[in-house]
Coordinates of C-alpha atoms and ligand atoms in Angstrom, one line a residue:
M148 CA -27.1 -60.9 -4.6
K149 CA -27.6 -59.3 -1.3
S150 CA -30.3 -61.8 -0.2
F151 CA -28.0 -64.6 -1.2
S152 CA -25.2 -63.4 1.0
I153 CA -27.6 -63.0 3.9
H154 CA -28.9 -66.6 3.6
H155 CA -25.3 -67.8 3.2
C156 CA -24.4 -66.1 6.4
V157 CA -27.3 -67.6 8.4
L158 CA -26.4 -71.0 7.1
L159 CA -22.8 -70.5 8.2
L160 CA -23.9 -69.4 11.6
L161 CA -26.3 -72.4 11.9
T162 CA -23.6 -74.8 10.7
L163 CA -21.3 -73.6 13.5
I164 CA -24.0 -74.0 16.1
F165 CA -25.0 -77.5 14.9
T166 CA -21.5 -78.7 14.6
T167 CA -20.9 -78.0 18.3
N168 CA -24.2 -79.9 19.1
A169 CA -23.4 -82.8 16.8
L170 CA -20.2 -83.6 18.7
D171 CA -22.4 -84.1 21.7
L172 CA -23.8 -87.6 21.0
T173 CA -26.2 -87.8 23.9
S174 CA -27.9 -84.6 23.0
V175 CA -31.5 -84.3 21.8
T176 CA -32.4 -81.2 19.8
V177 CA -36.0 -80.3 19.0
K178 CA -37.9 -77.2 17.9
L179 CA -39.4 -74.9 20.5
N180 CA -42.7 -76.4 21.9
E181 CA -42.2 -79.7 20.2
S182 CA -42.0 -83.0 22.2
A183 CA -38.7 -84.6 22.8
V184 CA -37.7 -88.2 23.7
L185 CA -34.7 -88.6 26.0
P186 CA -33.5 -92.2 25.2
C187 CA -32.4 -94.7 27.9
K188 CA -32.4 -98.5 27.4
W189 CA -31.9 -100.6 30.5
N190 CA -33.5 -103.6 32.2
C191 CA -34.0 -102.1 35.7
S192 CA -35.6 -104.5 38.2
G193 CA -35.6 -101.9 41.0
L194 CA -36.2 -98.1 41.1
S195 CA -35.4 -96.0 38.1
K196 CA -35.6 -92.3 38.3
W197 CA -34.9 -89.3 36.0
T198 CA -33.4 -86.2 37.5
M199 CA -32.9 -82.7 36.0
I200 CA -29.3 -81.8 36.8
D201 CA -29.7 -78.0 37.0
T202 CA -32.4 -78.1 39.5
Q203 CA -31.7 -81.5 41.1
G204 CA -35.4 -82.1 40.7
I205 CA -36.8 -85.6 40.1
V206 CA -39.1 -85.4 37.1
A207 CA -40.1 -89.1 36.8
W208 CA -39.6 -92.5 38.4
C209 CA -40.7 -96.2 37.9
N210 CA -40.7 -99.2 40.2
E211 CA -43.9 -101.2 40.6
T212 CA -45.7 -98.1 39.3
C213 CA -44.6 -95.0 37.5
W214 CA -44.9 -91.3 38.3
S215 CA -44.0 -88.2 36.2
D216 CA -44.0 -84.5 36.8
A217 CA -46.2 -82.1 34.7
G218 CA -44.8 -81.8 31.2
F219 CA -43.0 -85.3 31.4
L220 CA -44.2 -88.8 30.5
I221 CA -42.8 -92.2 31.2
S222 CA -44.4 -95.6 30.4
H223 CA -44.5 -98.5 32.8
D224 CA -45.0 -101.0 29.9
Q225 CA -41.8 -99.7 28.3
Y226 CA -40.0 -99.8 31.7
L227 CA -40.8 -103.5 32.0
K228 CA -39.5 -104.1 28.4
G229 CA -36.2 -102.3 29.3
D230 CA -37.0 -98.9 27.8
L231 CA -36.7 -96.1 30.4
S232 CA -37.0 -93.3 27.8
L233 CA -38.5 -90.0 29.1
T234 CA -40.8 -87.9 27.0
V235 CA -40.7 -84.1 27.4
T236 CA -44.2 -83.1 26.0
A237 CA -43.2 -79.5 25.0
A238 CA -39.6 -78.4 25.0
N239 CA -39.0 -74.9 26.2
Y240 CA -36.0 -72.9 27.6
I241 CA -36.8 -73.9 31.2
K242 CA -36.6 -77.6 30.4
R243 CA -33.3 -77.4 28.5
G244 CA -30.2 -78.9 30.0
W245 CA -28.8 -82.2 31.3
Y246 CA -30.9 -85.0 32.6
N247 CA -29.7 -88.3 34.1
C248 CA -31.4 -91.6 34.8
Q249 CA -30.5 -93.8 37.6
C250 CA -31.3 -97.5 38.4
N251 CA -31.0 -98.3 42.0
E252 CA -28.9 -95.1 42.6
T253 CA -26.5 -96.0 39.8
E254 CA -26.3 -93.6 36.8
I255 CA -27.2 -95.4 33.6
C256 CA -28.0 -92.6 31.1
S257 CA -27.1 -88.9 30.7
V258 CA -28.9 -86.9 28.0
R259 CA -28.9 -83.2 27.1
L260 CA -32.0 -81.5 25.8
S261 CA -31.4 -78.6 23.4
I262 CA -33.8 -76.4 21.4
D263 CA -33.3 -75.5 17.7
T264 CA -32.1 -72.0 17.1
L265 CA -35.0 -69.8 15.9
V266 CA -34.4 -67.8 12.7
S267 CA -36.4 -64.7 11.8
S268 CA -35.9 -62.1 9.1
L269 CA -37.3 -58.7 9.5
L270 CA -37.7 -55.9 7.0
L271 CA -38.3 -52.5 8.7
K272 CA -38.4 -48.9 7.7
T273 CA -36.1 -46.2 9.2
H274 CA -37.3 -44.9 12.7
A275 CA -39.3 -48.1 13.3
L276 CA -38.8 -50.3 16.4
L277 CA -36.8 -53.5 16.5
V278 CA -38.4 -55.9 18.9
L279 CA -36.2 -58.9 20.0
D280 CA -37.6 -61.8 21.9
L281 CA -35.0 -62.8 24.5
S282 CA -37.0 -65.9 25.5
I283 CA -35.1 -66.1 28.9
L284 CA -33.9 -63.5 31.3
D285 CA -31.3 -65.2 33.6
S286 CA -28.2 -64.8 31.4
V287 CA -28.4 -63.8 27.8
D288 CA -26.2 -61.8 25.5
V289 CA -27.4 -59.8 22.5
I290 CA -24.8 -59.8 19.8
Y291 CA -24.9 -57.6 16.7
R292 CA -23.0 -58.4 13.5
S293 CA -23.4 -56.2 10.4
H294 CA -24.0 -57.9 7.1
N295 CA -20.6 -57.2 5.8
S296 CA -18.6 -57.7 9.0
K297 CA -15.4 -59.7 8.7
D298 CA -15.7 -60.8 12.3
L299 CA -17.9 -63.9 12.4
Y300 CA -18.9 -63.4 16.0
G301 CA -19.9 -59.7 16.0
E302 CA -20.0 -57.6 19.2
N303 CA -22.0 -57.9 22.4
I304 CA -24.3 -54.9 22.5
C305 CA -26.4 -55.8 25.5
N306 CA -26.8 -58.5 28.1
V307 CA -29.3 -59.5 30.7
T308 CA -28.3 -61.0 33.9
K309 CA -31.1 -62.0 36.3
S310 CA -33.5 -59.6 34.6
L311 CA -31.0 -56.7 34.8
L312 CA -30.3 -55.2 31.4
Q313 CA -26.9 -53.6 30.6
C314 CA -26.0 -52.2 27.2
K315 CA -23.0 -50.6 25.6
A316 CA -23.0 -46.8 26.0
E317 CA -24.0 -46.1 22.3
Y318 CA -27.1 -48.3 22.8
T319 CA -28.3 -47.4 26.3
H320 CA -30.5 -44.4 25.2
R321 CA -32.2 -46.4 22.4
V322 CA -32.9 -49.7 24.3
L323 CA -35.9 -50.5 26.4
Q324 CA -36.7 -53.8 28.2
R325 CA -40.4 -54.9 28.3
G326 CA -40.6 -58.3 30.0
I327 CA -38.7 -60.8 27.8
F328 CA -38.6 -58.3 24.9
L329 CA -35.8 -56.0 24.2
I330 CA -36.8 -52.9 22.1
L331 CA -34.4 -50.9 20.0
N332 CA -36.0 -47.7 18.8
N333 CA -35.2 -45.2 16.0
I334 CA -33.5 -47.7 13.8
T335 CA -31.5 -46.6 10.8
V336 CA -30.1 -48.3 7.7
S337 CA -26.8 -48.8 9.6
D338 CA -28.6 -51.1 12.1
S339 CA -29.1 -53.7 9.4
G340 CA -27.4 -57.0 10.1
F341 CA -27.7 -60.0 12.4
Y342 CA -28.9 -59.9 16.0
L343 CA -28.0 -63.1 17.9
I344 CA -29.7 -63.9 21.2
K345 CA -27.2 -66.1 23.0
D346 CA -27.8 -68.0 26.2
R347 CA -24.6 -67.5 28.2
R348 CA -25.1 -70.4 30.5
Y349 CA -25.5 -73.1 27.9
N350 CA -23.5 -71.3 25.3
E351 CA -26.3 -71.7 22.8
I352 CA -27.8 -69.3 20.2
I353 CA -31.5 -69.1 21.0
H354 CA -32.5 -66.8 18.1
I355 CA -30.9 -65.2 15.0
Y356 CA -32.7 -62.2 13.6
T357 CA -31.6 -60.8 10.3
L358 CA -32.6 -57.2 9.9
Q359 CA -32.9 -55.2 6.7
V360 CA -33.7 -51.5 7.2
E361 CA -35.2 -49.6 4.3
E362 CA -34.6 -45.9 4.0
I363 CA -37.7 -43.7 3.8
P364 CA -37.0 -40.6 1.8
E365 CA -37.6 -37.3 3.6
V366 CA -40.9 -35.6 2.9
V367 CA -40.6 -32.4 0.9
N368 CA -43.2 -29.6 1.7
V369 CA -44.7 -28.0 -1.3
S370 CA -47.0 -25.0 -1.0
V371 CA -49.1 -23.4 -3.8
N372 CA -51.7 -20.6 -4.2
F373 CA -55.3 -21.7 -4.3
D374 CA -56.3 -22.7 -7.9
D375 CA -52.7 -22.5 -9.2
S376 CA -50.9 -25.5 -10.8
V377 CA -48.1 -27.3 -9.2
T378 CA -45.6 -30.0 -10.2
F379 CA -44.0 -32.6 -7.9
S380 CA -40.7 -33.3 -9.6
C381 CA -39.5 -36.8 -9.3
K382 CA -36.6 -38.1 -11.4
Y383 CA -36.4 -41.9 -11.4
K384 CA -36.1 -44.5 -14.1
C385 CA -38.9 -46.9 -13.4
S386 CA -39.4 -50.0 -15.6
L387 CA -42.3 -51.2 -13.5
T388 CA -45.6 -49.5 -13.0
A389 CA -45.1 -46.1 -11.4
E390 CA -48.0 -44.8 -9.3
W391 CA -48.7 -41.6 -7.4
I392 CA -50.5 -42.4 -4.2
Y393 CA -52.4 -39.8 -2.2
K394 CA -53.0 -40.2 1.5
N395 CA -51.6 -43.8 1.5
D396 CA -54.4 -45.4 -0.5
I397 CA -55.7 -43.3 -3.3
T398 CA -54.0 -43.7 -6.7
V399 CA -54.2 -40.4 -8.6
A400 CA -52.0 -41.3 -11.5
Q401 CA -50.1 -44.2 -12.9
C402 CA -47.8 -45.1 -15.8
N403 CA -46.5 -48.3 -17.3
Q404 CA -44.6 -49.1 -20.5
T405 CA -47.7 -48.9 -22.6
S406 CA -49.7 -46.0 -21.2
C407 CA -50.6 -43.6 -18.4
W408 CA -53.8 -43.0 -16.6
S409 CA -54.7 -40.2 -14.1
K410 CA -57.6 -38.7 -12.2
N411 CA -59.1 -35.4 -13.3
T412 CA -56.7 -32.4 -12.7
Y413 CA -53.7 -34.7 -12.2
V414 CA -51.2 -35.1 -15.1
M415 CA -48.4 -37.7 -15.6
P416 CA -47.1 -37.6 -19.2
H417 CA -46.2 -40.9 -20.7
D418 CA -43.2 -39.6 -22.7
E419 CA -41.7 -38.1 -19.5
Y420 CA -42.2 -41.4 -17.7
L421 CA -40.3 -43.2 -20.4
K422 CA -37.5 -40.6 -20.0
G423 CA -37.2 -41.3 -16.3
N424 CA -39.3 -38.3 -15.2
L425 CA -42.1 -39.4 -12.9
S426 CA -43.2 -35.9 -12.1
L427 CA -46.8 -35.3 -11.2
M428 CA -48.7 -32.1 -12.2
I429 CA -51.8 -30.9 -10.5
T430 CA -53.5 -28.4 -12.8
A431 CA -55.7 -26.6 -10.2
A432 CA -54.9 -27.0 -6.5
D433 CA -57.8 -26.9 -4.1
Y434 CA -58.3 -27.8 -0.5
S435 CA -59.3 -31.4 -1.3
K436 CA -55.8 -32.0 -2.7
R437 CA -53.8 -31.1 0.4
G438 CA -51.8 -33.7 2.1
L439 CA -49.2 -36.5 1.5
Y440 CA -48.3 -37.8 -2.0
R441 CA -45.9 -40.6 -2.7
C442 CA -44.7 -42.1 -5.9
H443 CA -44.3 -45.9 -5.9
C444 CA -42.2 -47.8 -8.4
G445 CA -42.8 -51.4 -7.5
N446 CA -42.0 -51.6 -3.7
T447 CA -39.8 -48.6 -3.8
I448 CA -41.2 -45.4 -2.3
L449 CA -40.0 -42.2 -4.0
C450 CA -40.4 -38.5 -3.8
P451 CA -42.8 -38.0 -0.9
R452 CA -44.4 -34.6 -1.1
H453 CA -46.7 -32.8 1.3
L454 CA -49.0 -30.3 -0.4
T455 CA -50.4 -27.2 1.4
I456 CA -52.3 -24.3 0.0
R457 CA -51.0 -20.8 0.9
P458 CA -53.4 -18.8 3.0
I459 CA -55.7 -16.5 1.0
R460 CA -55.3 -12.9 2.2
T461 CA -58.2 -10.6 1.8
A462 CA -58.4 -6.9 2.8
V463 CA -61.9 -5.8 3.8
Q464 CA -63.1 -2.2 4.4
L465 CA -66.3 -2.0 6.4
R466 CA -68.3 0.6 8.3
F467 CA -69.8 0.2 11.7
G468 CA -72.7 -2.2 11.7
E469 CA -71.9 -3.8 8.3
Y470 CA -71.3 -7.5 8.0
L471 CA -67.9 -9.3 7.7
L472 CA -68.5 -12.4 5.7
M473 CA -65.9 -15.2 6.2
N474 CA -65.7 -18.1 3.8
L475 CA -64.9 -21.3 5.7
S476 CA -63.9 -23.0 2.3
I477 CA -63.2 -26.5 3.7
P478 CA -65.2 -29.3 5.3
E479 CA -62.6 -29.9 8.1
N480 CA -63.0 -28.5 11.6
V481 CA -61.9 -24.9 11.7
E482 CA -61.3 -22.2 14.2
V483 CA -61.5 -18.4 13.8
M484 CA -58.8 -16.4 15.4
Y485 CA -58.9 -12.7 16.1
N486 CA -56.1 -10.2 16.8
Q487 CA -56.5 -6.5 16.9
S488 CA -52.9 -6.2 15.7
V489 CA -52.6 -6.4 11.9
I490 CA -49.5 -8.5 12.1
Y491 CA -50.2 -12.2 11.7
D492 CA -49.3 -13.9 14.9
T493 CA -50.1 -17.4 16.1
T494 CA -50.9 -16.1 19.6
S495 CA -54.2 -14.6 18.3
K496 CA -57.3 -15.4 20.4
Q497 CA -59.7 -18.0 19.3
I498 CA -63.2 -16.5 18.9
C499 CA -65.1 -19.4 17.2
T500 CA -64.7 -23.0 16.3
L501 CA -66.7 -25.0 13.8
K502 CA -66.4 -28.6 14.7
K503 CA -68.4 -31.3 12.8
G504 CA -70.6 -28.5 11.5
S505 CA -71.4 -27.2 15.0
L506 CA -70.4 -23.6 15.6
E507 CA -69.3 -22.4 19.0
C508 CA -68.2 -18.8 19.6
D509 CA -66.9 -16.8 22.5
D510 CA -69.8 -15.2 24.5
K511 CA -68.8 -11.7 23.1
Y512 CA -69.4 -13.0 19.6
T513 CA -72.3 -15.5 19.9
Q514 CA -75.0 -12.8 19.4
R515 CA -73.3 -11.2 16.5
I516 CA -72.3 -14.2 14.4
E517 CA -74.6 -16.2 12.1
R518 CA -73.9 -19.7 10.9
V519 CA -72.3 -18.6 7.7
L520 CA -69.8 -16.7 9.8
R521 CA -71.4 -13.3 9.1
L522 CA -70.1 -11.0 11.8
Q523 CA -71.7 -7.7 12.3
V524 CA -68.8 -5.3 13.1
N525 CA -68.4 -2.7 15.8
S526 CA -66.0 0.1 15.3
N527 CA -63.5 -1.7 17.6
D528 CA -63.5 -4.9 15.5
S529 CA -60.6 -4.0 13.2
G530 CA -57.8 -6.4 12.9
L531 CA -56.9 -9.8 11.5
Y532 CA -59.4 -12.6 11.4
T533 CA -57.7 -15.9 10.6
I534 CA -59.5 -19.1 9.5
R535 CA -57.4 -22.1 10.5
D536 CA -57.9 -25.7 9.7
M537 CA -57.6 -27.4 13.1
E538 CA -57.2 -30.9 11.6
N539 CA -54.2 -30.1 9.4
N540 CA -53.0 -27.2 11.4
E541 CA -53.0 -24.9 8.4
V542 CA -54.1 -21.3 7.9
I543 CA -56.7 -21.2 5.2
H544 CA -57.7 -17.5 5.0
V545 CA -56.7 -14.3 6.6
Y546 CA -59.1 -11.3 6.6
N547 CA -57.5 -8.0 7.3
V548 CA -60.5 -6.0 8.4
S549 CA -60.6 -2.3 9.0
V550 CA -63.8 -0.7 10.3
A551 CA -64.3 2.9 9.6
E552 CA -64.8 5.1 12.6
V553 CA -68.5 6.1 12.4
H554 CA -69.8 7.2 15.7
P555 CA -73.4 6.1 16.5
H556 CA -74.2 9.2 18.6
P557 CA -75.8 11.3 15.8
C558 CA -78.4 8.6 15.5
N559 CA -79.3 8.9 19.2
K560 CA -79.4 12.7 19.0
Y561 CA -82.2 12.5 16.4
G562 CA -84.3 10.1 18.4
L563 CA -83.2 6.9 16.5
C564 CA -82.0 4.3 18.9
F565 CA -79.1 2.3 17.8
S566 CA -78.3 -1.0 19.3
P567 CA -75.7 -3.4 18.2
G568 CA -77.4 -6.0 16.0
H569 CA -79.4 -3.4 14.1
V570 CA -78.7 -2.7 10.5
I571 CA -77.0 0.6 10.3
T572 CA -77.8 1.6 6.7
T573 CA -81.0 3.5 7.7
C574 CA -78.9 5.5 10.2
V575 CA -76.2 6.2 7.7
G576 CA -78.9 7.2 5.2
L577 CA -80.4 9.6 7.7
L578 CA -77.0 11.0 8.6
L579 CA -76.3 11.7 4.9
S580 CA -79.6 13.4 4.3
F581 CA -79.1 15.4 7.4
S582 CA -75.7 16.6 6.2
L583 CA -77.3 17.5 2.9
L584 CA -79.9 19.6 4.7
L585 CA -77.3 21.6 6.3
Ligands
NAG634 C1 -44.3 -71.8 22.2 O1 -45.4 -71.8 23.2 C2 -45.5 -70.6 23.8 C3 -46.5 -70.7 25.0 O2 -47.4 -71.8 24.8 C4 -46.0 -69.5 22.8 O3 -46.1 -68.3 23.4 C5 -44.9 -69.4 21.7 O4 -45.4 -68.5 20.7 C6 -44.7 -70.8 21.1 N1 -43.5 -70.6 20.2 C7 -43.4 -71.2 19.0 C8 -42.2 -70.9 18.2 O5 -44.3 -72.0 18.7
NAG635 C1 -34.1 -106.4 28.5 O1 -34.5 -107.7 28.6 C2 -35.2 -108.2 27.5 C3 -35.8 -109.6 27.8 O2 -35.1 -110.2 28.9 C4 -34.4 -108.2 26.3 O3 -35.1 -108.7 25.2 C5 -33.9 -106.8 26.0 O4 -33.0 -106.8 24.9 C6 -33.2 -106.2 27.3 N1 -32.9 -104.9 27.1 C7 -31.7 -104.3 27.3 C8 -31.5 -102.9 27.0 O5 -30.8 -105.0 27.8
NAG636 C1 -32.3 -103.0 42.4 O1 -32.8 -103.3 43.7 C2 -33.7 -104.3 43.8 C3 -34.2 -104.4 45.3 O2 -34.3 -103.2 45.9 C4 -33.2 -105.6 43.4 O3 -34.2 -106.6 43.4 C5 -32.7 -105.5 42.0 O4 -32.0 -106.6 41.6 C6 -31.7 -104.3 41.8 N1 -31.4 -104.1 40.4 C7 -30.2 -103.8 40.0 C8 -30.1 -103.7 38.5 O5 -29.3 -103.7 40.7
NAG637 C1 -41.4 -96.7 44.3 O1 -40.6 -95.6 44.4 C2 -41.1 -94.5 45.0 C3 -40.2 -93.3 44.9 O2 -38.9 -93.6 45.3 C4 -41.4 -94.8 46.5 O3 -42.0 -93.7 47.1 C5 -42.3 -96.0 46.5 O4 -42.5 -96.5 47.8 C6 -41.8 -97.2 45.7 N1 -42.7 -98.3 45.6 C7 -42.4 -99.5 45.9 C8 -43.5 -100.5 45.8 O5 -41.2 -99.9 46.1
NAG638 C1 -22.8 -56.7 30.1 O1 -22.7 -55.5 29.4 C2 -22.0 -54.4 30.1 C3 -22.1 -53.2 29.2 O2 -21.8 -53.5 27.9 C4 -20.6 -54.9 30.3 O3 -19.9 -53.9 31.0 C5 -20.6 -56.2 31.1 O4 -19.2 -56.6 31.2 C6 -21.4 -57.2 30.4 N1 -21.5 -58.4 31.3 C7 -21.3 -59.6 30.8 C8 -21.4 -60.7 31.8 O5 -21.0 -59.8 29.6
NAG639 C1 -32.9 -40.9 15.6 O1 -31.6 -41.1 15.0 C2 -31.2 -40.0 14.2 C3 -29.9 -40.5 13.5 O2 -29.1 -41.3 14.3 C4 -31.0 -38.8 15.1 O3 -30.6 -37.7 14.4 C5 -32.3 -38.5 15.8 O4 -32.2 -37.5 16.7 C6 -32.9 -39.8 16.5 N1 -34.2 -39.5 17.0 C7 -34.6 -39.9 18.2 C8 -36.1 -39.6 18.5 O5 -33.9 -40.5 19.0
NAG640 C1 -42.8 -29.8 6.5 O1 -43.9 -29.3 7.3 C2 -44.1 -30.0 8.5 C3 -45.4 -29.4 9.2 O2 -46.1 -28.8 8.3 C4 -42.9 -29.7 9.4 O3 -43.0 -30.4 10.6 C5 -41.6 -30.2 8.7 O4 -40.5 -29.9 9.4 C6 -41.5 -29.6 7.3 N1 -40.4 -30.2 6.6 C7 -39.5 -29.5 6.0 C8 -38.4 -30.3 5.3 O5 -39.5 -28.3 6.0
NAG641 C1 -50.8 -50.4 -18.4 O1 -51.8 -49.6 -17.7 C2 -53.1 -49.7 -18.3 C3 -54.0 -48.8 -17.5 O2 -53.3 -47.8 -16.9 C4 -53.6 -51.1 -18.4 O3 -54.9 -51.1 -19.0 C5 -52.6 -51.9 -19.1 O4 -53.0 -53.3 -19.0 C6 -51.2 -51.8 -18.5 N1 -50.3 -52.5 -19.3 C7 -49.4 -53.4 -18.8 C8 -48.4 -54.0 -19.7 O5 -49.3 -53.6 -17.6
NAG642 C1 -40.7 -33.6 -16.0 O1 -42.1 -33.7 -16.4 C2 -42.9 -32.5 -16.0 C3 -44.3 -32.7 -16.5 O2 -44.9 -33.8 -15.7 C4 -42.2 -31.3 -16.7 O3 -43.0 -30.1 -16.3 C5 -40.8 -31.2 -16.3 O4 -40.2 -30.1 -16.9 C6 -40.0 -32.4 -16.6 N1 -38.7 -32.3 -16.0 C7 -37.6 -32.6 -16.7 C8 -36.3 -32.4 -16.0 O5 -37.7 -32.9 -17.9
NAG643 C1 -65.3 -19.8 -0.7 O1 -64.0 -20.3 -1.0 C2 -63.9 -21.3 -2.0 C3 -62.5 -21.8 -2.1 O2 -61.6 -20.7 -1.8 C4 -64.5 -20.8 -3.3 O3 -64.5 -21.8 -4.3 C5 -65.9 -20.2 -3.1 O4 -66.3 -19.6 -4.3 C6 -65.9 -19.2 -2.0 N1 -67.3 -18.8 -1.7 C7 -67.6 -17.6 -1.5 C8 -69.1 -17.3 -1.2 O5 -66.8 -16.7 -1.7
NAG644 C1 -51.9 -10.1 19.0 O1 -50.6 -10.2 18.4 C2 -49.6 -9.6 19.1 C3 -48.3 -9.5 18.3 O2 -48.6 -9.4 17.0 C4 -49.4 -10.4 20.4 O3 -48.4 -9.8 21.2 C5 -50.7 -10.4 21.2 O4 -50.6 -11.2 22.3 C6 -51.9 -10.9 20.3 N1 -53.1 -10.7 21.0 C7 -53.9 -11.7 21.4 C8 -55.2 -11.3 22.0 O5 -53.6 -12.8 21.3
NAG645 C1 -66.4 -2.8 21.4 O1 -67.5 -2.0 21.2 C2 -68.7 -2.6 21.8 C3 -69.9 -1.7 21.4 O2 -69.6 -0.7 20.5 C4 -68.6 -2.8 23.2 O3 -69.8 -3.4 23.8 C5 -67.4 -3.7 23.5 O4 -67.2 -3.8 24.9 C6 -66.2 -3.1 22.9 N1 -65.1 -4.1 23.0 C7 -63.9 -3.8 23.4 C8 -62.9 -4.9 23.5 O5 -63.6 -2.6 23.6

């Protein structure tokens, strides 16, 4: 119904344009880039010449011989037979307008060259860019008319005069000019309608764009604990195949009237689908399931959901010289952040990054960290260690570490040298036996 009314409107607009042209009997209308023949029949025994009125430029002439400018053709044989017709090899906006032919300085023919109105229809999503080809820059109006407007003409939203763009106040911040293109950004459903590119000088419509803007539903963020189940609710009666698509191209579940199918750990019940419930359940959420999910019913996009996994929080009690083991959990690039404060704060200092499997740490830590992120702790290493996914900008794991204050001096006192990097257990063992001796 909607598409019928759009076509109907274009036809109406085109009829109006062609009616005005049809009254003009000496006008020749062709498609852009096609050749056009400007007719003129006359037995001229002297000099015949074609002039473009706008520029007053001579484009072709014939007497004992013929000459024509680039882009124009005239035939001497035809001239001798009384046919002075001029061929324009490829019609374009520069070559439009009135031409006249003279024989011995007397005007014998006057013909107007016009170009067919171009018609394009565009289907865009909200926030996309609308790009309109203005074709010329000397004097054009951009006219907008909504699909259901009563006013057949619509309103002038922008105009270009000698390359200078001017727009109505409500459009100025959204419009850009790039050469012969006018770009309207951040389009919304209310921008749907017709855009007419009108040549003011010749009062011709160069191009009619019909724009249909599709609403994209807002993405809902969903977070879940690691290994827990989660359901993306989605109520929609879908008589076509309903599909849940992960990261734009992976189908994880789908239902049609006869049955449902889903990948391991994803559930989409058939009875719920038939009831108009397209909800998707993930039985055990892990890091490989993070990201964007969208349900498609035919071409309609429904229920976009962005899944994140809540950071795992682990409290670790260590003694001086013991190892802090940090699980990196995911294949993505990660960074390890440290802050002595136990309050999670995004201003923590980066101490290591693991990018494409290659570990790089701050000088202070390089000696003490092994590839598995086994950090041998000093007494001043208490605080929060945060493992952050750098690609998805998500916190994966937070280790709240407290290192017990065991002073290394007793070891030195009994001749055992302690150096950071040594395993402390022997020291602690000795210390214990020493206390027992006392
Ligand atoms: C016409 O020709 C020009 C240049 O040759 C080209 O850029 C343009 O796309 C053509 N337009 C059409 C509608 O064929
Ligand atoms: C020009 O002259 C030829 C021969 O004399 C004749 O056949 C033809 O009809 C004439 N054309 C015009 C346009 O008068
Ligand atoms: C045009 O001028 C030429 C001589 O310059 C003459 O021979 C010829 O008859 C003229 N033709 C017309 C149609 O007046
Ligand atoms: C033919 O016309 C051209 C352009 O007006 C002129 O330059 C040329 O001398 C003419 N040739 C003859 C033989 O009259
Ligand atoms: C061009 O647009 C501006 C802003 O809408 C308007 O003020 C001006 O009158 C227009 N010029 C023409 C020639 O239509
Ligand atoms: C896009 O348009 C919407 C609604 O008109 C507005 O809220 C939003 O701020 C705009 N965004 C930009 C980047 O202009
Ligand atoms: C969802 O999360 C993204 C980043 O993780 C954020 O930019 C966006 O504002 C959130 N959307 C809502 C509706 O909270
Ligand atoms: C429904 O989907 C199943 C697989 O999910 C497929 O084998 C079957 O052909 C589909 N039926 C119809 C009617 O599309
Ligand atoms: C929709 O289906 C899901 C299972 O996929 C179920 O958990 C949920 O309760 C259903 N919602 C309604 C409103 O029936
Ligand atoms: C690391 O974390 C992942 C996911 O949280 C878990 O499956 C795995 O068992 C952990 N490995 C160790 C050594 O704790
Ligand atoms: C640690 O966090 C506190 C607030 O919790 C912040 O003021 C401080 O700058 C952070 N330290 C570092 C080294 O980033
Ligand atoms: C922490 O202690 C180690 C040795 O115990 C020392 O080398 C390092 O400078 C200390 N770091 C800070 C920030 O105090």
